[in-house]
mmCIF file of C-alpha atoms in Angstrom:
data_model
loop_
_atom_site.group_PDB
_atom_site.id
_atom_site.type_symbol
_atom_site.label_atom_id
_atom_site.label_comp_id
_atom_site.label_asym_id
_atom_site.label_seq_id
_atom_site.Cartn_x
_atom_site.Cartn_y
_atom_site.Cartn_z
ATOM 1 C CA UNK A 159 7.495 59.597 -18.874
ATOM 2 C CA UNK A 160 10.585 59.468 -17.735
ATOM 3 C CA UNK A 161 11.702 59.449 -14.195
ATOM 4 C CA UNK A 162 14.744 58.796 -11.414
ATOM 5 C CA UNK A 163 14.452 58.091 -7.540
ATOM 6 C CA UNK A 164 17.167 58.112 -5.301
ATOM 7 C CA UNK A 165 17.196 55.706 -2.594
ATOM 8 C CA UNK A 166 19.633 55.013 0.259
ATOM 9 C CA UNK A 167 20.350 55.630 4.036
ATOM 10 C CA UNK A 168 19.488 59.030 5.822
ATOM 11 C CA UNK A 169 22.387 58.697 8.321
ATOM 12 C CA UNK A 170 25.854 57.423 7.627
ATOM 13 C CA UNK A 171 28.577 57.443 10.370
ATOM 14 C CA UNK A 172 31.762 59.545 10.199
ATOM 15 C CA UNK A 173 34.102 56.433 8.084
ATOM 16 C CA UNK A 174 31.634 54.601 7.169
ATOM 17 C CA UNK A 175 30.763 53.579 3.022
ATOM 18 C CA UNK A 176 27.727 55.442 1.439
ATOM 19 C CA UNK A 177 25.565 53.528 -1.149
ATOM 20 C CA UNK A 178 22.858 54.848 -3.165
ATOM 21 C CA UNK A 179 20.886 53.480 -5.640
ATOM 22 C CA UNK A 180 19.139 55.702 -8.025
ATOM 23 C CA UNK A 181 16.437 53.484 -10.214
ATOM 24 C CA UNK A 182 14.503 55.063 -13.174
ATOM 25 C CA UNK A 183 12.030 54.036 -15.635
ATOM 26 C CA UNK A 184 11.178 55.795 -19.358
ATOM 27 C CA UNK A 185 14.881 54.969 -20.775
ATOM 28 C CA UNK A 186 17.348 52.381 -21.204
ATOM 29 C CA UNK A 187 20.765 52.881 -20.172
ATOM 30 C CA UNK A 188 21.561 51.095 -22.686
ATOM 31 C CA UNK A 189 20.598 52.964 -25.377
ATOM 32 C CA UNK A 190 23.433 54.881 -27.365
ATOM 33 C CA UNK A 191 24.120 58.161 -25.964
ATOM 34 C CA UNK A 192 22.583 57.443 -22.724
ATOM 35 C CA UNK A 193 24.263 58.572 -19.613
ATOM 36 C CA UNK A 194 23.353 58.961 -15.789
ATOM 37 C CA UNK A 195 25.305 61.202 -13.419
ATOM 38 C CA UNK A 196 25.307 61.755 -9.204
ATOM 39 C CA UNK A 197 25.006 64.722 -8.115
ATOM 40 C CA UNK A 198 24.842 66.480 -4.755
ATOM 41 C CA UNK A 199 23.897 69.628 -2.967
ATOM 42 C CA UNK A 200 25.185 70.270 0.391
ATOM 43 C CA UNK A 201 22.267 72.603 2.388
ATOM 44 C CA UNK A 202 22.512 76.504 1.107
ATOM 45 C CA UNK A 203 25.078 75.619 -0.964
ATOM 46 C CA UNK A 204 25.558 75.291 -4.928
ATOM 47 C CA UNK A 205 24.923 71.959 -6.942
ATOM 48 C CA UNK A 206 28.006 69.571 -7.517
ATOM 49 C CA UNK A 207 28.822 67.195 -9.930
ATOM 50 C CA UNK A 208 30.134 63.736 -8.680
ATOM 51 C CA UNK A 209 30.417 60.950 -11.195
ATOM 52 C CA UNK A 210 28.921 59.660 -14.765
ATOM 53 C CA UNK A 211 27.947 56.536 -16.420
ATOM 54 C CA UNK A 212 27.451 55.555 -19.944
ATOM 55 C CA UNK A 213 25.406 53.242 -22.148
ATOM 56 C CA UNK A 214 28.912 51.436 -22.752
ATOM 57 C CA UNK A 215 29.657 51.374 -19.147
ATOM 58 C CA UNK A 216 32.295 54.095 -19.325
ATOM 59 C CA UNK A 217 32.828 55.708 -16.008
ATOM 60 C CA UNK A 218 33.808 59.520 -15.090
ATOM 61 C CA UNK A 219 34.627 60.922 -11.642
ATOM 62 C CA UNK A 220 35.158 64.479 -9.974
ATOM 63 C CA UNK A 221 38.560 65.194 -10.183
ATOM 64 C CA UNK A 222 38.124 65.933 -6.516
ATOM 65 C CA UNK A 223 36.562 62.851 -5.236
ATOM 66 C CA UNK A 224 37.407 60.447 -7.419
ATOM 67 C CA UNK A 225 39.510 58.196 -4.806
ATOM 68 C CA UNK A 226 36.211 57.934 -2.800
ATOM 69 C CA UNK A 227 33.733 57.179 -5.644
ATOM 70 C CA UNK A 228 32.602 54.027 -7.665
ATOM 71 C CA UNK A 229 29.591 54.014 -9.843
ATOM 72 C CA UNK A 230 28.029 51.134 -11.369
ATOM 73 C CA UNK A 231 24.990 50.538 -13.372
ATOM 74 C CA UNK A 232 22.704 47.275 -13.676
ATOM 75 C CA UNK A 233 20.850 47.761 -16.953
ATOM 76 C CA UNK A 234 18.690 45.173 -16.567
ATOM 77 C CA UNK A 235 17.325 46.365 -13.289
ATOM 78 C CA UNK A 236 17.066 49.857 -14.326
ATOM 79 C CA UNK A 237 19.348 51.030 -11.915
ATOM 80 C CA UNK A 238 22.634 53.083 -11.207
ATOM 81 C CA UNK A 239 24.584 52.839 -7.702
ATOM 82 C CA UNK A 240 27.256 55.377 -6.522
ATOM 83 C CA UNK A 241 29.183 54.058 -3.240
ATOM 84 C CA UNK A 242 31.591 56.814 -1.089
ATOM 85 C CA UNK A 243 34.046 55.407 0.856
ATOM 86 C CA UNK A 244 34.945 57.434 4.355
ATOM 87 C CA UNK A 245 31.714 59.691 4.819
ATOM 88 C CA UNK A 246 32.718 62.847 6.807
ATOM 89 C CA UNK A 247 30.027 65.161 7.989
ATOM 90 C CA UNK A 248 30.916 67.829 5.191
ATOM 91 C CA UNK A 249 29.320 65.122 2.590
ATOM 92 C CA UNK A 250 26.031 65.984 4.369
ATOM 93 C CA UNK A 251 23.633 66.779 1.074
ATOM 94 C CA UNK A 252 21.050 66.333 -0.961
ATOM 95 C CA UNK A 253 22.156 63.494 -3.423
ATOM 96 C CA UNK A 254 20.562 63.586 -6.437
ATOM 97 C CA UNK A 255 20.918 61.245 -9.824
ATOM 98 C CA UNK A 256 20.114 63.005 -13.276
ATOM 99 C CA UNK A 257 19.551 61.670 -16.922
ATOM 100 C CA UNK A 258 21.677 63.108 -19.421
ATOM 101 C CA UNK A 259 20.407 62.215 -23.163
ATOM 102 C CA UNK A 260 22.522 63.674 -26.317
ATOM 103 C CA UNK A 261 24.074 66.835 -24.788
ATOM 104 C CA UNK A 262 26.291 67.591 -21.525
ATOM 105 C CA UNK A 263 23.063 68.634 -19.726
ATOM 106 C CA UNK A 264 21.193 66.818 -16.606
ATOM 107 C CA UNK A 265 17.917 67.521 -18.235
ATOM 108 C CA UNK A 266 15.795 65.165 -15.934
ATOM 109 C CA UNK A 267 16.372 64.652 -12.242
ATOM 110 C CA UNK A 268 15.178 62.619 -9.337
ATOM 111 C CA UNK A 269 13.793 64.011 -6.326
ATOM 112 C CA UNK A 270 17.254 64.016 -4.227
ATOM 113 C CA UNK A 271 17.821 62.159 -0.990
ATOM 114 C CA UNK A 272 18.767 63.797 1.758
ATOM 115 C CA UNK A 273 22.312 62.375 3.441
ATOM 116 C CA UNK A 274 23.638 63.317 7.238
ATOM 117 C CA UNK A 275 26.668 62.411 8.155
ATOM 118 C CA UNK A 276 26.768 62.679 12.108
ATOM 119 C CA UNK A 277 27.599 60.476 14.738
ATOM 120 C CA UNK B 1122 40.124 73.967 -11.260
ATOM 121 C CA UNK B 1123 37.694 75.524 -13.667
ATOM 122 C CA UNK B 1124 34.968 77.783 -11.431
ATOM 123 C CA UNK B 1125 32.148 79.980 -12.717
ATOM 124 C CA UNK B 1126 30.976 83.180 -11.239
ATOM 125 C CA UNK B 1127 27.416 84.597 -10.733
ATOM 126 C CA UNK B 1128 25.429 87.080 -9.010
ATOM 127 C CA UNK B 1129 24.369 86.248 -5.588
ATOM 128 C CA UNK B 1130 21.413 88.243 -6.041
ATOM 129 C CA UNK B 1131 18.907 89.806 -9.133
ATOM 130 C CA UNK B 1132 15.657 91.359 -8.211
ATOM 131 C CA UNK B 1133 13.476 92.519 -11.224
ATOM 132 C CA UNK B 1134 10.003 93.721 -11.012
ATOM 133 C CA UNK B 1135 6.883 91.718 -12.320
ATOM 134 C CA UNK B 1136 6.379 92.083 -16.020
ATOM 135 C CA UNK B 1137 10.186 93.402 -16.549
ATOM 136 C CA UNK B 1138 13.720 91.587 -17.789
ATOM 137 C CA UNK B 1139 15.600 90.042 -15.732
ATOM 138 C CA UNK B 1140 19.521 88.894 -16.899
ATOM 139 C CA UNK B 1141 21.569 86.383 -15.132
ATOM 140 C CA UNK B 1142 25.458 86.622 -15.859
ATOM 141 C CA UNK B 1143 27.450 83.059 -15.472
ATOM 142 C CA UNK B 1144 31.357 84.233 -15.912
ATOM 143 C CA UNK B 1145 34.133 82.085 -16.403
ATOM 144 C CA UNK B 1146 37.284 81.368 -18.407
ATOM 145 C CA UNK B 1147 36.851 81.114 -22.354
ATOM 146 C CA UNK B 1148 33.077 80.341 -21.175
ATOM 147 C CA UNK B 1149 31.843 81.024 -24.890
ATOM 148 C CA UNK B 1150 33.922 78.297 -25.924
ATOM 149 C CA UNK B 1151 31.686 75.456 -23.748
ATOM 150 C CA UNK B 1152 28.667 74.646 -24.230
ATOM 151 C CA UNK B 1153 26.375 76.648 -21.066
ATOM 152 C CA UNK B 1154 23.351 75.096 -19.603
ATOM 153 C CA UNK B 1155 20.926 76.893 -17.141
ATOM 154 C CA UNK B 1156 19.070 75.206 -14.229
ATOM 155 C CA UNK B 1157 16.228 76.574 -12.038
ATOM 156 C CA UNK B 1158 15.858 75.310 -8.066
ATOM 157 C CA UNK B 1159 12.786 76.369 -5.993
ATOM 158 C CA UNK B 1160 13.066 76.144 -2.232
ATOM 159 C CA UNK B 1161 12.641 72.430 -1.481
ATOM 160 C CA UNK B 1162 12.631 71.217 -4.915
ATOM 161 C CA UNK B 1163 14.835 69.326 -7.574
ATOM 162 C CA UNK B 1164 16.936 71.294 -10.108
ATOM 163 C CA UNK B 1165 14.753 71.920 -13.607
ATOM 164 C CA UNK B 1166 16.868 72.490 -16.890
ATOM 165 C CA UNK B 1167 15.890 75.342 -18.673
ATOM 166 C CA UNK B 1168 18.696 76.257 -20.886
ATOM 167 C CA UNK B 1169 20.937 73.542 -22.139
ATOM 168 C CA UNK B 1170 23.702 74.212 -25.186
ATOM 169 C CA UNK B 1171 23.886 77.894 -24.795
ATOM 170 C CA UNK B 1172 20.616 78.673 -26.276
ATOM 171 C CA UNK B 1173 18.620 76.042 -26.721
ATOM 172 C CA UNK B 1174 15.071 75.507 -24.210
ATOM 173 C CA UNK B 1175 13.699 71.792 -23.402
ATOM 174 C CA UNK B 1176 10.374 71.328 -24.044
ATOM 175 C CA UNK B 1177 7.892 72.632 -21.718
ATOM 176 C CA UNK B 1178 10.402 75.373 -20.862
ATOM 177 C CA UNK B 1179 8.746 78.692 -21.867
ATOM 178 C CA UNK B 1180 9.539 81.013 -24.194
ATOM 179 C CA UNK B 1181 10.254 83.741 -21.844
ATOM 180 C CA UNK B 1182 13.405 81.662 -21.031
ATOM 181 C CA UNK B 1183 16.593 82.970 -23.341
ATOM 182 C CA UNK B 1184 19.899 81.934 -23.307
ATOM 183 C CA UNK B 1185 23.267 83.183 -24.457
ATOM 184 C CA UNK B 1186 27.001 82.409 -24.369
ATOM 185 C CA UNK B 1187 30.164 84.610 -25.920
ATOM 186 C CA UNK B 1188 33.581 85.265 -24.726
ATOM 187 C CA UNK B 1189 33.773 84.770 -21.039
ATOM 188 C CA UNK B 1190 30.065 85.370 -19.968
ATOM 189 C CA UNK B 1191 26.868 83.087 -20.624
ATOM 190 C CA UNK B 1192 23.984 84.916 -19.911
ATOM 191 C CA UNK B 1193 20.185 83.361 -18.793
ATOM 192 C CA UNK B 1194 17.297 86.289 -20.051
ATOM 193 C CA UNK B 1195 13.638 85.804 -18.504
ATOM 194 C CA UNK B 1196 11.674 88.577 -20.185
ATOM 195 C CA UNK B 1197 8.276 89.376 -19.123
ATOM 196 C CA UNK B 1198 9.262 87.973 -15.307
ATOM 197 C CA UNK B 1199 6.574 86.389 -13.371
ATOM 198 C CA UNK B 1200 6.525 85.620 -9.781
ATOM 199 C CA UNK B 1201 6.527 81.923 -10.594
ATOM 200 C CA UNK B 1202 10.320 82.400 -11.910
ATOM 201 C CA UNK B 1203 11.429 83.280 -8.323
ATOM 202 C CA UNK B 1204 13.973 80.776 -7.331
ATOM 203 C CA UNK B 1205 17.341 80.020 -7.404
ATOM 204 C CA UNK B 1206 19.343 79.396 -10.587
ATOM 205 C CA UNK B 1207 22.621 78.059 -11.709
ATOM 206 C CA UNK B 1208 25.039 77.826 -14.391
ATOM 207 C CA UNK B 1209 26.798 74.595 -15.790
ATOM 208 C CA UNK B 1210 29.468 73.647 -18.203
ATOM 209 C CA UNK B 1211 31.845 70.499 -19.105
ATOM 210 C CA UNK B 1212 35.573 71.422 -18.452
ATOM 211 C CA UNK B 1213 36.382 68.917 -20.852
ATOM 212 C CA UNK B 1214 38.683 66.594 -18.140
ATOM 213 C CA UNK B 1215 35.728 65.319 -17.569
ATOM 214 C CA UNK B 1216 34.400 67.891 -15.041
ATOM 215 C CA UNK B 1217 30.699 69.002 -14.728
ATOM 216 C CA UNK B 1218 30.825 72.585 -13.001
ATOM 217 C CA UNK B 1219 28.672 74.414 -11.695
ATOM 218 C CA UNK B 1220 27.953 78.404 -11.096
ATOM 219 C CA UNK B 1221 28.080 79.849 -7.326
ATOM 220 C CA UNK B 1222 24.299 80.401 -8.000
ATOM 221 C CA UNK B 1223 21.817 83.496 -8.094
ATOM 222 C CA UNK B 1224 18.893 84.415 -6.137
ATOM 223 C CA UNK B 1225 16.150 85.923 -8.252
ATOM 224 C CA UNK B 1226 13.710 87.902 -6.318
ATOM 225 C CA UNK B 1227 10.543 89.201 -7.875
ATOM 226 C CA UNK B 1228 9.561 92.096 -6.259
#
């Protein structure tokens, strides 16, 4: 069975650095093909995608964000981290990490975790 | 940057079709996936390369994608299929995009 938790901090401060760790079990990151993206969903609003990482430790950003973002992946742990630099209260969402096997689809997801930025 | 359009809203009666349009530039020529989102829960794929339904999706679930509109079909509706759903394709820069969303209400 495969499955993804996200883990981090509930409240960030306006500047501060976000870090999330999403850790799943049922795959290997390391397997060929494999890939693991971040995700977020700020409240009432649509989904949106925020960075990838592949079995071979290639690493993709949103073309919006992508001065703010690092993603990182410890295989052996099982486990995929996504830091944002300079939190601002519109990143208040839902973070979510997602599987993605052999197509561009997220077709397993973790639970989400929700994120307020506030002072 | 590349954006896809849906609905806000589709309300179908129990039993009947309801059709989900996803619009967006040269759509047909990307490959459209389909997610589901009840209040409170985690997105569920249920459409993934235009057409194509994970397992333990049902068959109810359809999919199509042509010119500039993908299109999500749930024949036979039930009330469990009211939630939200989205849209999703790869711009190719890398970009993941998603749909505006759509409401479907089972009256």
């Amino acid at each position: 069975q495969v499955t993804l938790k996200e883990s981090g901090p509930a409240l960030v401060k306006p500047t501060q650095t976000l870090t999330l760790t999403c850790t799943f079990s049922g795959f290997s990151l390391s397997t060929s093909k494999m890939r693991v993206s971040w995700l977020r969903q700020p409240p009432g609003k649509a989904l949106e995608w925020l960075a990838r990482i592949d079995w071979d430790d290639d690493k993709f950003y949103s073309t919006s964000l992508k001065t703010r973002l690092t993603i990182s992946k410890d295989t052996s742990k099982n486990q995929v981290v996504l830091t944002m630099i300079n939190m601002d209260p519109v990143d208040t969402a839902t973070y979510y990490c997602a599987r993605m096997a052999s197509s561009d689809a997220f077709d397993i997801w973790g639970q989400g975790t929700m994120v307020t930025v506030s002072s | 940057s590349y954006e896809l359009t849906q609905p806000p809203s589709v309300s179908v009666s129990p039993g009947q079709t309801a059709s989900i349009t996803c619009s967006g530039h040269k759509l047909g020529d990307k490959d459209a996936s389909w997610y589901q989102q009840k209040p409170g829960q985690s997105p569920v794929l249920v459409i993934y390369q235009d057409y194509k339904r994970p397992s333990g999706i049902p068959e109810r679930f359809s999919g199509s994608n042509s010119g500039s509109t993908a299109t999500l079909t749930i024949s036979g509706t039930q009330a469990m299929d009211e939630a939200d759903y989205y849209c999703q394709a790869w711009d190719g820069t890398p970009n993941y995009v998603f749909g505006t969303g759509t409401r479907v209400t089972v009256l």
